Coordinates of C-alpha atoms in Angstrom, one line a residue:
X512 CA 140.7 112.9 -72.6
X513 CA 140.4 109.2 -72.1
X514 CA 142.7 106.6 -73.9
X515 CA 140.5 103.4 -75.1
X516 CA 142.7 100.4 -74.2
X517 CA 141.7 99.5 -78.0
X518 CA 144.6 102.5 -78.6
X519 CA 147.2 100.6 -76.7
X520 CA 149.5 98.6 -79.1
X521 CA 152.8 97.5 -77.9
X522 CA 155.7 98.7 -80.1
X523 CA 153.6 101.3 -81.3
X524 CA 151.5 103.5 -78.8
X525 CA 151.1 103.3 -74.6
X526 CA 148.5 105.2 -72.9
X527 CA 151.0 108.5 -72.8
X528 CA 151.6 108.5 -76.7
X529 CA 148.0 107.6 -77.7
X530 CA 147.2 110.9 -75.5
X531 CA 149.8 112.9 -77.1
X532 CA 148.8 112.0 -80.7
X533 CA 144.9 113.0 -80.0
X534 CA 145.8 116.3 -78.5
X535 CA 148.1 117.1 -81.7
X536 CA 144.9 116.5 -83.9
X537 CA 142.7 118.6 -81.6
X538 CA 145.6 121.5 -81.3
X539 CA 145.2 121.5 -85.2
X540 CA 141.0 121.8 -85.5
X541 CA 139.4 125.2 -86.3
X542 CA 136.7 126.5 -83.8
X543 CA 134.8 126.5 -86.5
X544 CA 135.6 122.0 -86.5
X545 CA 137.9 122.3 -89.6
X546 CA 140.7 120.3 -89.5
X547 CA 143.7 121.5 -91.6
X548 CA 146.2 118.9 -92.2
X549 CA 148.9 121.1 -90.3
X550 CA 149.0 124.7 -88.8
X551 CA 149.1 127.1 -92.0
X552 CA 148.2 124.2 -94.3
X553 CA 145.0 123.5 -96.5
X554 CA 142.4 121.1 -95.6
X555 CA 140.1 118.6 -98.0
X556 CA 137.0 117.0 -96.9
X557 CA 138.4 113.3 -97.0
X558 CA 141.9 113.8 -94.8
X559 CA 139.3 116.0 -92.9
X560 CA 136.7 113.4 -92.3
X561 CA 139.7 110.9 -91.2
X562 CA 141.2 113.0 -89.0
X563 CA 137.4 113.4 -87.6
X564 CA 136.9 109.4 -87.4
X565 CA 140.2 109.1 -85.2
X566 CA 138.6 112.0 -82.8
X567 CA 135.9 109.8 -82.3
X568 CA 138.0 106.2 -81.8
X569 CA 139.5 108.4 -79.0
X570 CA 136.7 109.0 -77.4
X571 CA 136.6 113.1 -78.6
X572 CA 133.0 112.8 -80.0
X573 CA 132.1 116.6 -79.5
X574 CA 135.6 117.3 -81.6
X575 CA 134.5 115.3 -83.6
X576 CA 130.7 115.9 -84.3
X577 CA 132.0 119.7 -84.3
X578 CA 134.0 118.7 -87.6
X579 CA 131.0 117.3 -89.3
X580 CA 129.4 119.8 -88.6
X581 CA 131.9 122.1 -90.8
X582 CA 131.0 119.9 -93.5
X583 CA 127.4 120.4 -93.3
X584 CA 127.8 124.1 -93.3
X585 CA 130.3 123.9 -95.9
X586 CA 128.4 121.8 -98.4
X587 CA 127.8 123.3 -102.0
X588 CA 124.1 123.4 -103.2
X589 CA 124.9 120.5 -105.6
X590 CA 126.1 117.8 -102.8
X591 CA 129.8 118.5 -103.6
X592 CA 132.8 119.9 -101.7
X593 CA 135.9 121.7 -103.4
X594 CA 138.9 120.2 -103.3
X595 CA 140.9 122.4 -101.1
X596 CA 139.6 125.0 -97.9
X597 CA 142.9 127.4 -97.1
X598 CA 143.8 126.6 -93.5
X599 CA 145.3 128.9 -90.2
X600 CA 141.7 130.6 -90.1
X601 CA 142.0 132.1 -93.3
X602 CA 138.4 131.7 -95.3
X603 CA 137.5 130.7 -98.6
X604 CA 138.5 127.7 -101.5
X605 CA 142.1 127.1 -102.1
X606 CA 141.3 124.8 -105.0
X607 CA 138.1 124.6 -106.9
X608 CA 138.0 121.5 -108.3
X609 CA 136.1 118.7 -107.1
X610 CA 136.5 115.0 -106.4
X611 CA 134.5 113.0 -105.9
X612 CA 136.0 110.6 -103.5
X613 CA 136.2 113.5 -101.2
X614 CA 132.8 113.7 -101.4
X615 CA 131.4 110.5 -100.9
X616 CA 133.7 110.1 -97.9
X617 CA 131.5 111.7 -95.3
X618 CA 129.0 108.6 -95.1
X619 CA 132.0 106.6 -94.0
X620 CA 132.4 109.0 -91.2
X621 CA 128.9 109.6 -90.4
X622 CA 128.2 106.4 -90.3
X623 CA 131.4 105.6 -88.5
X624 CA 130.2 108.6 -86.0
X625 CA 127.0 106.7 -85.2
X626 CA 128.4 103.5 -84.1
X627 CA 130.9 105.1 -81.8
X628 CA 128.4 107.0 -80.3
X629 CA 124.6 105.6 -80.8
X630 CA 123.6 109.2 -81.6
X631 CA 120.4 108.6 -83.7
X632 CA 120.2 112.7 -83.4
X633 CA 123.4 113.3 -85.1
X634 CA 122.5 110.5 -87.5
X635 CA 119.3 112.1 -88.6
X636 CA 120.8 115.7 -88.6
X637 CA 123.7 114.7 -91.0
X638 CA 121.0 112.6 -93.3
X639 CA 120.5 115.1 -96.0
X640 CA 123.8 116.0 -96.2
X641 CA 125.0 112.2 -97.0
X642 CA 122.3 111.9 -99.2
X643 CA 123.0 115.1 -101.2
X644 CA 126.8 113.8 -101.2
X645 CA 126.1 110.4 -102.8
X646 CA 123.6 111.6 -105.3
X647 CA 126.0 113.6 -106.3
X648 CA 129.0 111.0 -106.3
X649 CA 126.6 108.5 -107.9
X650 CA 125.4 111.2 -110.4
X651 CA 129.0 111.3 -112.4
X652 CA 129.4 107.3 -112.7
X653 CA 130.7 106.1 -116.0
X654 CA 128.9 104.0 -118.6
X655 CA 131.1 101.0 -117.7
X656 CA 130.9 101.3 -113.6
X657 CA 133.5 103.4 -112.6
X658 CA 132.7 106.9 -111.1
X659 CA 134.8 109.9 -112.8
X660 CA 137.0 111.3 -110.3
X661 CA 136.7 114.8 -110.5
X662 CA 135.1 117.8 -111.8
X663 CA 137.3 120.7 -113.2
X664 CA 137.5 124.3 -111.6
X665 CA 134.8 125.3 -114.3
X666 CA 132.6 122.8 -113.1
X667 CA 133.0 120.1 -116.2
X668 CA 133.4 116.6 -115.1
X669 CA 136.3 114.7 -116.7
X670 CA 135.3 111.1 -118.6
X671 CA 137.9 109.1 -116.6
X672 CA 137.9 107.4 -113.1
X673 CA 140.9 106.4 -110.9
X674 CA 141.1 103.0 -108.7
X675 CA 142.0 104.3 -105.6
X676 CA 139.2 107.0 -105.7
X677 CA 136.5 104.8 -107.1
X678 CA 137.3 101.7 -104.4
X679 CA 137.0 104.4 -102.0
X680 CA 133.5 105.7 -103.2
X681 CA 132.7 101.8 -103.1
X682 CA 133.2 101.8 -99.6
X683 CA 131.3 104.9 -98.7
X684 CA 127.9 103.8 -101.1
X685 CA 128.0 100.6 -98.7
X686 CA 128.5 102.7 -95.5
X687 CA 125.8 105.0 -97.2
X688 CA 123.5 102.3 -97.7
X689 CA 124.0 101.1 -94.3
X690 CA 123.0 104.6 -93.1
X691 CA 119.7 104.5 -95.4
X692 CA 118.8 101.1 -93.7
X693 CA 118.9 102.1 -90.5
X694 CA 116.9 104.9 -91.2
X695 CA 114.7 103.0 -93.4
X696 CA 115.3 105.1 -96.5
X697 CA 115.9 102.9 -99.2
X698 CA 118.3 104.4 -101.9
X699 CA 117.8 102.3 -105.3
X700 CA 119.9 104.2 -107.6
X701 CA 122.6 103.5 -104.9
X702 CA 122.4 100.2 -105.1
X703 CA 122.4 99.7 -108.5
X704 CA 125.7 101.8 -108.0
X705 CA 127.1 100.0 -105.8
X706 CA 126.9 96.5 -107.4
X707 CA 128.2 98.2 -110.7
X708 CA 131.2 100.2 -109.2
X709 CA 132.1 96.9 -107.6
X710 CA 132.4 94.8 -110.2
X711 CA 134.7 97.5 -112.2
X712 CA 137.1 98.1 -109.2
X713 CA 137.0 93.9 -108.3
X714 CA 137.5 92.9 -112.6
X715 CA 138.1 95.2 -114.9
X716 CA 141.1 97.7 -113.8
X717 CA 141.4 98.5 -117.3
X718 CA 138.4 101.2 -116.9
X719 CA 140.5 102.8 -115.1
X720 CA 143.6 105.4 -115.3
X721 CA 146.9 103.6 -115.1
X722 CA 148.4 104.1 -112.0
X723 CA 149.9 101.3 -110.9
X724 CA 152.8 103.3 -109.8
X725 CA 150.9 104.3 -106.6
X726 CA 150.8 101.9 -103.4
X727 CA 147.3 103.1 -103.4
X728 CA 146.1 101.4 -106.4
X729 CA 147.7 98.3 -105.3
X730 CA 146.1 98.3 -102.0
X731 CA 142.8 100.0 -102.0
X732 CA 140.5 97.4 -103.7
X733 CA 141.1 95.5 -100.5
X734 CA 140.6 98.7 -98.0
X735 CA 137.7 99.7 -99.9
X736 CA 136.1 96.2 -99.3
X737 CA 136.2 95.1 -103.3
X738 CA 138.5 91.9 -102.8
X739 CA 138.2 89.6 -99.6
X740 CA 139.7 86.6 -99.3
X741 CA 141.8 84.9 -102.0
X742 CA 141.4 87.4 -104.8
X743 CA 142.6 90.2 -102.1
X744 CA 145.4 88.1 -100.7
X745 CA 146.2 87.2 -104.0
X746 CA 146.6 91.1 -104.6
X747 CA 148.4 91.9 -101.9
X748 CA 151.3 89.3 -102.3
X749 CA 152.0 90.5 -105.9
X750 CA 153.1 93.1 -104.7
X751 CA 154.4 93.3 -102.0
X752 CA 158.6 93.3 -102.4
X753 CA 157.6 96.1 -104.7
X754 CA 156.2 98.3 -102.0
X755 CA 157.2 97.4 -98.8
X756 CA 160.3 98.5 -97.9
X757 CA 161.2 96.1 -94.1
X758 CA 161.9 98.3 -91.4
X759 CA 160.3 101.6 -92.9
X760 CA 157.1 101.2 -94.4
X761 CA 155.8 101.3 -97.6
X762 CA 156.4 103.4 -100.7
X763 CA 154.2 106.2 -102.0
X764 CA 155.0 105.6 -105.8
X765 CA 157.0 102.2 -106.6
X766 CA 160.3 103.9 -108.6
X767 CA 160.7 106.3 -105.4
X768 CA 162.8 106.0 -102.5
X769 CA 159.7 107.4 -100.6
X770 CA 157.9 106.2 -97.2
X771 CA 155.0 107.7 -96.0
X772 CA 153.1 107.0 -93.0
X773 CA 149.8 107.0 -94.5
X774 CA 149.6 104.6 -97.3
X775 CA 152.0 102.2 -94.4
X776 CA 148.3 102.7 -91.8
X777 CA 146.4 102.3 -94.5
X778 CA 148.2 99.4 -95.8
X779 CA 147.9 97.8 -92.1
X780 CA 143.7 97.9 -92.0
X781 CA 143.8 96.6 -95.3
X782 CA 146.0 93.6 -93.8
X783 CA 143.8 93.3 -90.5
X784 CA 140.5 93.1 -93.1
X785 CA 142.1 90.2 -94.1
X786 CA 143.2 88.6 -90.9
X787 CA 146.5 88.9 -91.3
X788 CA 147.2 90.9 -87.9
X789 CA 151.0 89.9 -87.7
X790 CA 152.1 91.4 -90.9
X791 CA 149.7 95.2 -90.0
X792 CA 151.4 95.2 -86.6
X793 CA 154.8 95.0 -88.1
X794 CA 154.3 97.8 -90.9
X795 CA 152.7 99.5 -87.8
X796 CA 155.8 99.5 -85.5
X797 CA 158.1 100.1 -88.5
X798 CA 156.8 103.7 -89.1
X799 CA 157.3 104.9 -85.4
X800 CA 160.6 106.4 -86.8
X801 CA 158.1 108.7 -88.4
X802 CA 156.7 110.0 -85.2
X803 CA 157.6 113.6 -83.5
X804 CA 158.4 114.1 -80.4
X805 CA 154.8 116.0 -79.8
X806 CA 152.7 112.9 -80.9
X807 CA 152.4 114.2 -84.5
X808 CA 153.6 112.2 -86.9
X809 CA 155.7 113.5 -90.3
X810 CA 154.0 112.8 -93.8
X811 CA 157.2 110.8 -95.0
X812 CA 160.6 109.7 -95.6
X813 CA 163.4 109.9 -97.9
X814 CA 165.9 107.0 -97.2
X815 CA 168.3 107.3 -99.9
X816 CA 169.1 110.8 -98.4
X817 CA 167.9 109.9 -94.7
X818 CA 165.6 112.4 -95.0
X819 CA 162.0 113.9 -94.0
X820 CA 160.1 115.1 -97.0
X821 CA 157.7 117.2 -96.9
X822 CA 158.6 119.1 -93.4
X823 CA 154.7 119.0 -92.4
X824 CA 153.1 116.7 -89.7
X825 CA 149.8 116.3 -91.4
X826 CA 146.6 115.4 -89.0
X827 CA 145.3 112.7 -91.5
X828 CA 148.8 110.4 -90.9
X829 CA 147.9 110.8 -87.3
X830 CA 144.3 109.5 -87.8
X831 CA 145.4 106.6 -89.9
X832 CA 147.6 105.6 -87.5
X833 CA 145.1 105.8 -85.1
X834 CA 142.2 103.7 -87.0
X835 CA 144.7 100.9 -88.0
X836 CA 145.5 100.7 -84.0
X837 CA 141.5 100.9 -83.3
X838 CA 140.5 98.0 -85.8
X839 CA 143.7 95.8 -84.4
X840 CA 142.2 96.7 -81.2
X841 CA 138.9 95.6 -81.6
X842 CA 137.2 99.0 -81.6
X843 CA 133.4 98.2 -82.5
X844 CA 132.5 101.1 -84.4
X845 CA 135.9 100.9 -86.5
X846 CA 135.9 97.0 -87.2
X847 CA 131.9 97.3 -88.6
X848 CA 133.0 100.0 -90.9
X849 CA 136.9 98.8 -92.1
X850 CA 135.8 95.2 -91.5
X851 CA 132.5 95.8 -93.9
X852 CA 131.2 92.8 -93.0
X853 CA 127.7 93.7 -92.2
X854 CA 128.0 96.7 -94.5
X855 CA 125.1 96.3 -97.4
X856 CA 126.4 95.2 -100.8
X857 CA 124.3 96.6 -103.1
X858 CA 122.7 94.8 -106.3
X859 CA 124.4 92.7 -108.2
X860 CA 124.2 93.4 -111.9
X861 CA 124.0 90.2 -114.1
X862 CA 125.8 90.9 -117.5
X863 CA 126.0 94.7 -117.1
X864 CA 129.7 95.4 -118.1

């Protein structure tokens, strides 16, 4: 396995650690491609599909083509995915609800896949199964914009959205769109999406569920590519004493003495989006204390008891680690699809909502 120098980061990962992290998120995928977030754990097609798109910033692109793969074969007739696949080998649905962020998180990959490798094979291959995904992600949004954020085990879709998951949908419609350019299948109803979803998540946050308790909520209009510039840093500073906790990382909920090293990596490429490198390197190098001795790195931290919780090592921590370091790093495919630049907007709608 090679180490892309983009992976080296000092104070966080040297050529020896970037290896060791990689092989802990291979040791962890199915032979079928599945990966579970730990051995004996569940899996869930968005931690999946990140643990897939830090496969391929490594340069494992048969790992991770071999875990979109699972996807394709594991797609429901309708363009969905459950929420939860049991783990350790063991078949079937652990949890049959859906959401739709999970869903729509594959074109972010896919695409993602496509500039790592310029596989115009793979590309067309996993076509229908992006398309079927965002049809049916754009097929449950709301009235005022947002898209609901799940459906219930019995298959009825609830009538309210969440921030996080719809600023995450946000960003896989654009990467989608940027998949049906290349291709030169236009996708109107996903652009008429897009430009609505993204004036909800950028305006109104009222449509939305109230959690502003989560770190997520707080930072995902930025990751997702809603805010840029002032607005986003705007955002960001508001909160940030609230979250960030120096010298650990960043809190899952707001009122809980709780670090975890996924919203801190994820918190860091919403920083680099913005150019503000210094500050995603720091948050970076503070969560180190979260890393095992193996290269795995644990879900999170209790420091009021100077304590791990949960006891799991979960493969998507590991891949948001890794993508943070990638798009600091300059890694092409990464910066096009975090940066979202060049990623298609969608249509503006003029006095919509």
């Amino acid at each position: 396995m090679a180490s892309p120098r983009a992976l080296l980061l000092p104070g966080v990962l040297d050529a020896e650690q970037v290896a060791a992290t990689v092989r802990g998120i291979l040791a962890e995928q199915r032979a079928d491609g599945a990966i579970p977030w730990f051995t004996g754990g569940h899996l869930d097609p968005w931690d999946h599909t990140e643990a897939a798109m830090a496969l391929d910033v490594a340069g494992e692109h048969a790992a991770a083509e071999r875990a979109y793969r699972w996807l394709a074969e594991s797609q429901n007739p309708d363009g969905s995915w459950y929420a939860g696949y049991f783990g350790d080998g063991a078949p079937g649905v652990s949890n049959r609800a859906v959401e739709t962020n999970f869903c729509a998180y594959l074109a972010v990959g896919v695409w993602h896949h496509h500039l790592s490798t310029g596989d115009q094979a793979f590309l067309e291959r996993m076509w229908p199964v992006v398309r079927r995904a965002l049809d049916f992600t754009v097929g449950l949004q709301l009235a005022d914009g947002p898209i609901a954020w799940r459906l219930d085990e019995d298959g009825t879709p609830v009538q309210e959205a969440l921030l996080t998951g719809s600023a995450s949908i946000l960003h896989a419609l654009r990467c989608g769109l940027a998949i049906a350019d290349h291709l030169e299948e236009p996708q109107p109803d996903w652009e008429l999406a897009t430009g609505r979803l993204q004036h909800a998540v950028a305006e109104h946050p009222e449509r939305f569920l109230d959690k502003g308790r989560y770190s997520m909520d707080w930072y995902y209009p930025v990751l997702g590519s809603a805010l840029r510039g002032p607005a986003a840093r705007q955002r960001i500073e508001a909160d940030w004493e609230r979250f960030v906790v120096p010298g650990l990382g960043v809190r899952c909920v707001s009122d809980r003495p709780w670090v975890t090293g996924g919203e801190s990596a994820e918190l860091a490429l919403a920083l680099w989006a913005l150019g503000d490198t210094e500050r995603a390197v720091e948050i970076l190098r503070w969560i180190q204390h979260l890393r095992h001795h193996d290269g795995s790195y644990w879900t999170g931290y209790v420091f009021e008891d100077d304590a791990i919780w949960p006891e799991e090592r979960t493969t998507w921590t590991a891949g948001s680690l890794l993508l943070a370091v990638a798009a600091l790093g300059g890694e092409p495919a990464t910066v096009a699809v975090f940066g979202a630049e060049r990623l298609p907007n969608g249509l503006a709608v003029q006095g919509c909502c």
